[in-house]
CSV table of C-alpha atoms in Angstrom, one decimal:
chain,number,residue,atom,x,y,z
I,11,THR,CA,-36.4,39.6,-9.6
I,12,PRO,CA,-35.1,36.3,-8.1
I,13,HIS,CA,-37.1,33.2,-8.9
I,14,VAL,CA,-37.1,30.3,-6.4
I,15,ILE,CA,-38.1,26.8,-7.5
I,16,TYR,CA,-39.1,24.3,-4.9
I,17,VAL,CA,-38.9,20.6,-5.8
I,18,LEU,CA,-40.7,18.8,-3.0
I,19,ASP,CA,-40.7,15.1,-2.3
I,20,ARG,CA,-44.1,13.7,-1.5
I,21,SER,CA,-43.2,10.0,-1.8
I,22,GLY,CA,-44.6,7.6,0.8
I,23,SER,CA,-41.6,7.8,3.1
I,24,MET,CA,-42.1,11.6,3.6
I,25,ASN,CA,-45.2,10.6,5.7
I,26,GLN,CA,-42.9,10.6,8.8
I,27,TYR,CA,-42.5,14.4,8.6
I,28,GLY,CA,-46.2,15.2,8.4
I,29,ASP,CA,-47.0,18.7,9.5
I,30,GLU,CA,-43.4,19.5,10.3
I,31,GLY,CA,-42.4,19.1,6.7
I,32,TYR,CA,-45.3,21.2,5.4
I,33,GLY,CA,-44.8,23.9,8.1
I,34,SER,CA,-41.1,24.3,7.4
I,35,ILE,CA,-41.7,24.7,3.6
I,36,GLN,CA,-44.5,27.3,4.2
I,37,SER,CA,-42.2,29.2,6.7
I,38,ALA,CA,-39.4,29.3,4.1
I,39,ILE,CA,-41.8,30.7,1.5
I,40,GLU,CA,-43.0,33.4,3.9
I,41,GLU,CA,-39.4,34.4,4.5
I,42,LEU,CA,-38.4,34.8,0.9
I,43,PRO,CA,-37.0,38.3,0.7
I,44,GLU,CA,-38.3,41.2,-1.4
I,45,SER,CA,-35.5,42.4,-3.7
I,46,LYS,CA,-35.3,46.2,-4.3
I,47,GLY,CA,-39.1,46.4,-3.7
I,48,GLU,CA,-39.7,43.6,-6.1
I,49,ASN,CA,-41.4,40.5,-4.9
I,50,CYS,CA,-39.5,37.2,-5.2
I,51,LEU,CA,-41.1,34.8,-7.7
I,52,LEU,CA,-41.9,31.2,-6.8
I,53,SER,CA,-42.5,28.0,-8.6
I,54,ALA,CA,-43.3,24.7,-6.8
I,55,PHE,CA,-43.3,21.2,-8.1
I,56,SER,CA,-44.0,18.0,-6.1
I,57,PHE,CA,-43.1,14.5,-7.0
I,58,ASP,CA,-43.4,10.9,-6.1
I,59,ASP,CA,-43.6,8.7,-9.1
I,60,LYS,CA,-45.7,11.4,-10.7
I,61,HIS,CA,-44.7,15.1,-11.2
I,62,GLU,CA,-47.1,17.8,-10.3
I,63,GLU,CA,-46.9,21.5,-11.0
I,64,ILE,CA,-48.2,23.3,-7.9
I,65,ALA,CA,-47.3,26.9,-8.9
I,66,LYS,CA,-45.4,28.5,-11.7
I,67,GLY,CA,-43.9,32.0,-11.5
I,68,VAL,CA,-46.3,33.3,-8.8
I,69,ALA,CA,-45.5,36.2,-6.4
I,70,ALA,CA,-44.0,34.6,-3.3
I,71,LYS,CA,-45.5,37.2,-1.0
I,72,ASP,CA,-48.6,35.8,0.8
I,73,TYR,CA,-48.4,32.5,-1.2
I,74,VAL,CA,-49.8,29.5,0.7
I,75,LEU,CA,-48.7,26.1,-0.5
I,76,PRO,CA,-51.8,23.8,-0.7
I,77,ARG,CA,-51.3,21.2,2.0
I,78,GLU,CA,-52.8,18.5,-0.3
I,79,SER,CA,-50.0,19.1,-2.8
I,80,VAL,CA,-47.4,17.6,-0.6
I,81,LYS,CA,-49.5,14.8,1.0
I,82,PRO,CA,-47.3,11.7,0.9
I,83,ARG,CA,-47.9,8.8,-1.5
I,84,GLY,CA,-46.1,6.7,-4.2
I,85,MET,CA,-42.5,6.0,-5.0
I,86,THR,CA,-39.5,8.4,-5.5
I,87,ALA,CA,-38.6,9.7,-9.0
I,88,LEU,CA,-36.1,12.2,-7.7
I,89,ARG,CA,-33.9,12.6,-10.8
I,90,ASP,CA,-36.9,12.9,-13.1
I,91,ALA,CA,-38.3,15.7,-10.8
I,92,ILE,CA,-35.0,17.7,-10.7
I,93,SER,CA,-34.6,17.2,-14.5
I,94,ASN,CA,-38.1,18.6,-15.1
I,95,ALA,CA,-37.4,21.6,-12.8
I,96,LEU,CA,-34.1,22.3,-14.6
I,97,GLU,CA,-36.0,22.3,-17.9
I,98,PHE,CA,-38.5,24.8,-16.5
I,99,ALA,CA,-35.6,26.9,-15.1
I,100,GLY,CA,-34.1,26.9,-18.6
I,101,SER,CA,-37.2,28.6,-19.9
I,102,LEU,CA,-36.9,31.6,-17.6
I,103,PRO,CA,-35.2,34.8,-18.7
I,104,ALA,CA,-31.4,34.4,-18.9
I,105,ASP,CA,-30.7,37.4,-16.7
I,106,GLN,CA,-32.9,36.2,-13.9
I,107,ALA,CA,-31.3,34.8,-10.7
I,108,VAL,CA,-32.7,31.3,-10.2
I,109,TYR,CA,-32.5,29.3,-7.0
I,110,MET,CA,-33.7,25.7,-6.6
I,111,VAL,CA,-34.5,24.1,-3.3
I,112,VAL,CA,-34.8,20.3,-3.3
I,113,PHE,CA,-36.5,18.8,-0.3
I,114,THR,CA,-36.2,15.0,-0.1
I,115,ASP,CA,-35.5,12.1,2.3
I,116,GLY,CA,-34.8,9.7,-0.3
I,117,VAL,CA,-33.1,7.4,-2.6
I,118,ASP,CA,-34.4,7.5,-6.1
I,119,ASN,CA,-36.3,4.3,-6.9
I,120,LYS,CA,-38.4,5.2,-9.9
I,121,SER,CA,-36.6,7.7,-12.3
I,122,THR,CA,-35.9,7.2,-16.0
I,123,VAL,CA,-33.3,10.0,-16.0
I,124,SER,CA,-29.9,8.4,-15.1
I,125,LYS,CA,-27.4,9.8,-12.5
I,126,GLU,CA,-25.0,10.6,-15.3
I,127,MET,CA,-27.6,12.5,-17.4
I,128,LEU,CA,-28.7,14.6,-14.4
I,129,LYS,CA,-25.1,15.3,-13.4
I,130,THR,CA,-24.5,16.7,-16.9
I,131,LEU,CA,-27.7,18.8,-16.8
I,132,LEU,CA,-26.7,20.2,-13.4
I,133,LYS,CA,-23.2,21.0,-14.7
I,134,GLN,CA,-24.7,22.9,-17.6
I,135,SER,CA,-27.2,24.8,-15.5
I,136,SER,CA,-26.6,28.2,-13.8
I,137,VAL,CA,-29.2,27.4,-11.1
I,138,ASP,CA,-28.1,27.8,-7.5
I,139,ILE,CA,-29.2,24.6,-5.8
I,140,THR,CA,-29.8,24.0,-2.1
I,141,TRP,CA,-30.5,20.3,-1.3
I,142,LEU,CA,-32.3,19.7,2.0
I,143,ALA,CA,-31.7,16.1,3.0
I,144,ALA,CA,-34.5,15.0,5.4
I,145,GLY,CA,-34.2,12.2,8.0
I,146,GLU,CA,-31.8,9.5,7.1
I,147,ALA,CA,-31.1,10.9,3.6
I,148,LYS,CA,-27.4,10.7,2.8
I,149,ILE,CA,-25.5,13.7,1.6
I,150,THR,CA,-23.9,11.5,-1.1
I,151,ALA,CA,-27.4,11.2,-2.8
I,152,ALA,CA,-26.8,14.9,-3.8
I,153,THR,CA,-23.0,15.0,-4.2
I,154,GLU,CA,-22.9,12.0,-6.5
I,155,LEU,CA,-25.1,14.1,-8.8
I,156,GLY,CA,-22.7,17.0,-8.8
I,157,VAL,CA,-24.3,19.1,-6.1
I,158,GLU,CA,-21.6,20.7,-4.0
I,159,GLU,CA,-21.4,19.6,-0.4
I,160,LYS,CA,-21.7,23.2,0.8
I,161,ASP,CA,-25.1,23.3,-0.8
I,162,VAL,CA,-26.4,20.2,1.0
I,163,LEU,CA,-28.0,20.5,4.4
I,164,LYS,CA,-29.0,17.6,6.7
I,165,VAL,CA,-32.5,18.5,7.8
I,166,GLY,CA,-33.0,15.7,10.3
I,167,ARG,CA,-36.4,14.9,11.7
I,168,SER,CA,-37.2,17.7,14.1
I,169,GLY,CA,-39.4,20.6,13.1
I,170,GLN,CA,-37.0,23.3,14.4
I,171,ASN,CA,-34.1,21.8,12.4
I,172,MET,CA,-36.2,21.6,9.3
I,173,ARG,CA,-37.4,25.2,9.8
I,174,ASP,CA,-33.8,26.4,10.3
I,175,SER,CA,-32.6,24.7,7.1
I,176,MET,CA,-35.5,26.0,5.1
I,177,ARG,CA,-34.9,29.5,6.5
I,178,PHE,CA,-31.3,29.2,5.3
I,179,SER,CA,-32.5,28.3,1.8
I,180,SER,CA,-34.8,31.3,1.8
I,181,GLN,CA,-32.0,33.7,2.5
I,182,LYS,CA,-29.9,32.8,-0.6
I,183,PRO,CA,-31.9,35.1,-3.0
I,184,GLU,CA,-31.0,38.2,-1.0
C-alpha cells in the first residue's frame, strides 16, 4: 500500500494562494490512486514556525483536509518540517512505498536543521519526493538540499497550474 506524506507550508506568505492552494491540495488527495484494490494511505503535516500533525496513516479515499490546518500564519521552518516528515517516514514499514509532496513558496527563515544536515537525511532516505514550488519560489531552494531537479515543479500562482502540478504528484504512487 503506497503511503503519501504531504508537507504543507502555512507560513504567512502562503496567504496569497488562499482557496487556490487549499483546493489544489484537496484535489490531489482526491486523485490519489487505489493500488490493487488497496486504498492509498495519507499523512499530512503543516508548518510555519510550528509543526502540526494533521493526519497520520489515514485512508486517502474520501479524506478531507481541514481548511483551518493550512490557514497561513507565522514564519517558515521548512527544513525542520521536512526533517520531521522524514523521521516519520522512517518509522513506516521498510517494504512500503513512501512518497512525499512538499508544497512551499518559501525560503527557510526559521529552521534549526541546517541545509547540510537535511541534505544528508534526504540522501539516506528512500522516500520519493516531489517538491512543488509555489509563486516566486526558486527551484534551487530544493536542489541545493539534494532534491533532483526532475522532482521539482514550479507551481506558479494560478489555480489551474497548481491543480495540474498537484495532479502530477498524485499520479506517482500508481
